[in-house]
Amino acid sequence: MQNKECERVKAILASSLTNTFPGVVEVCIDKGVSLEAFRATKAVLVKQLPGDNPYDGLISVAAIV
């Protein structure tokens, strides 16, 4: 089950959001974050994405991870 989940997380690497926040994905994979936690992190990023600075939401992500 864990390998299947890891493959699903790696598949998310191709998404446009992930390309905006490559470091977040790497940290999630390195720490073995579950797919559910990764999705929650993604949701926080989407809600906090400003128009001109895509890294403003990283403080909240650090609290989740």
PDB file of C-alpha atoms in Angstrom:
ATOM      1  CA  MET A   1       0.000   0.000   0.000  1.00  0.00           C
ATOM      2  CA  GLN A   2       2.794   2.434   0.836  1.00  0.00           C
ATOM      3  CA  ASN A   3       4.502   1.951  -2.548  1.00  0.00           C
ATOM      4  CA  LYS A   4       1.216   2.577  -4.325  1.00  0.00           C
ATOM      5  CA  GLU A   5       0.688   5.779  -2.325  1.00  0.00           C
ATOM      6  CA  CYS A   6       4.250   6.900  -3.043  1.00  0.00           C
ATOM      7  CA  GLU A   7       3.647   6.387  -6.759  1.00  0.00           C
ATOM      8  CA  ARG A   8       0.473   8.461  -6.552  1.00  0.00           C
ATOM      9  CA  VAL A   9       2.341  11.289  -4.836  1.00  0.00           C
ATOM     10  CA  LYS A  10       5.089  11.137  -7.450  1.00  0.00           C
ATOM     11  CA  ALA A  11       2.422  11.354 -10.167  1.00  0.00           C
ATOM     12  CA  ILE A  12       1.317  14.663  -8.655  1.00  0.00           C
ATOM     13  CA  LEU A  13       4.784  16.025  -9.435  1.00  0.00           C
ATOM     14  CA  ALA A  14       3.624  16.806 -12.970  1.00  0.00           C
ATOM     15  CA  SER A  15       0.858  19.164 -11.835  1.00  0.00           C
ATOM     16  CA  SER A  16       1.175  22.898 -12.361  1.00  0.00           C
ATOM     17  CA  LEU A  17       0.823  23.590  -8.615  1.00  0.00           C
ATOM     18  CA  THR A  18       3.671  21.234  -7.880  1.00  0.00           C
ATOM     19  CA  ASN A  19       5.830  22.973 -10.463  1.00  0.00           C
ATOM     20  CA  THR A  20       5.154  26.223  -8.594  1.00  0.00           C
ATOM     21  CA  PHE A  21       6.205  24.668  -5.259  1.00  0.00           C
ATOM     22  CA  PRO A  22       8.811  21.984  -6.080  1.00  0.00           C
ATOM     23  CA  GLY A  23      10.463  22.201  -2.654  1.00  0.00           C
ATOM     24  CA  VAL A  24       7.207  21.408  -0.867  1.00  0.00           C
ATOM     25  CA  VAL A  25       6.769  18.180  -2.817  1.00  0.00           C
ATOM     26  CA  GLU A  26      10.357  17.122  -2.130  1.00  0.00           C
ATOM     27  CA  VAL A  27       9.927  17.711   1.610  1.00  0.00           C
ATOM     28  CA  CYS A  28       6.633  15.798   1.669  1.00  0.00           C
ATOM     29  CA  ILE A  29       8.229  12.815  -0.079  1.00  0.00           C
ATOM     30  CA  ASP A  30      11.392  12.935   2.064  1.00  0.00           C
ATOM     31  CA  LYS A  31       9.352  13.002   5.282  1.00  0.00           C
ATOM     32  CA  GLY A  32       6.991  10.252   4.075  1.00  0.00           C
ATOM     33  CA  VAL A  33       3.929  12.466   4.326  1.00  0.00           C
ATOM     34  CA  SER A  34       0.707  10.631   3.548  1.00  0.00           C
ATOM     35  CA  LEU A  35      -1.260  11.435   0.420  1.00  0.00           C
ATOM     36  CA  GLU A  36      -3.991  12.966   2.577  1.00  0.00           C
ATOM     37  CA  ALA A  37      -1.509  15.304   4.277  1.00  0.00           C
ATOM     38  CA  PHE A  38      -0.046  16.205   0.904  1.00  0.00           C
ATOM     39  CA  ARG A  39      -3.512  17.078  -0.389  1.00  0.00           C
ATOM     40  CA  ALA A  40      -4.154  19.202   2.697  1.00  0.00           C
ATOM     41  CA  THR A  41      -0.884  21.022   2.077  1.00  0.00           C
ATOM     42  CA  LYS A  42      -1.886  21.559  -1.533  1.00  0.00           C
ATOM     43  CA  ALA A  43      -5.245  22.969  -0.405  1.00  0.00           C
ATOM     44  CA  VAL A  44      -3.507  25.481   1.864  1.00  0.00           C
ATOM     45  CA  LEU A  45      -1.268  26.551  -0.994  1.00  0.00           C
ATOM     46  CA  VAL A  46      -4.178  26.989  -3.390  1.00  0.00           C
ATOM     47  CA  LYS A  47      -6.091  29.123  -0.891  1.00  0.00           C
ATOM     48  CA  GLN A  48      -3.084  31.312  -0.176  1.00  0.00           C
ATOM     49  CA  LEU A  49      -1.712  31.703  -3.689  1.00  0.00           C
ATOM     50  CA  PRO A  50      -1.386  35.422  -4.277  1.00  0.00           C
ATOM     51  CA  GLY A  51      -1.279  36.873  -7.744  1.00  0.00           C
ATOM     52  CA  ASP A  52       2.362  37.893  -7.745  1.00  0.00           C
ATOM     53  CA  ASN A  53       4.299  35.945  -5.087  1.00  0.00           C
ATOM     54  CA  PRO A  54       3.719  32.161  -5.090  1.00  0.00           C
ATOM     55  CA  TYR A  55       5.856  31.609  -1.971  1.00  0.00           C
ATOM     56  CA  ASP A  56       3.780  33.630   0.523  1.00  0.00           C
ATOM     57  CA  GLY A  57       1.890  30.486   1.590  1.00  0.00           C
ATOM     58  CA  LEU A  58       4.982  28.518   2.559  1.00  0.00           C
ATOM     59  CA  ILE A  59       4.875  29.607   6.209  1.00  0.00           C
ATOM     60  CA  SER A  60       1.524  27.844   6.645  1.00  0.00           C
ATOM     61  CA  VAL A  61       2.833  24.782   4.806  1.00  0.00           C
ATOM     62  CA  ALA A  62       5.794  24.567   7.195  1.00  0.00           C
ATOM     63  CA  ALA A  63       3.324  24.360  10.083  1.00  0.00           C
ATOM     64  CA  ILE A  64       1.507  21.447   8.402  1.00  0.00           C
ATOM     65  CA  VAL A  65       4.618  19.478   7.452  1.00  0.00           C
TER      66      VAL A  65
END
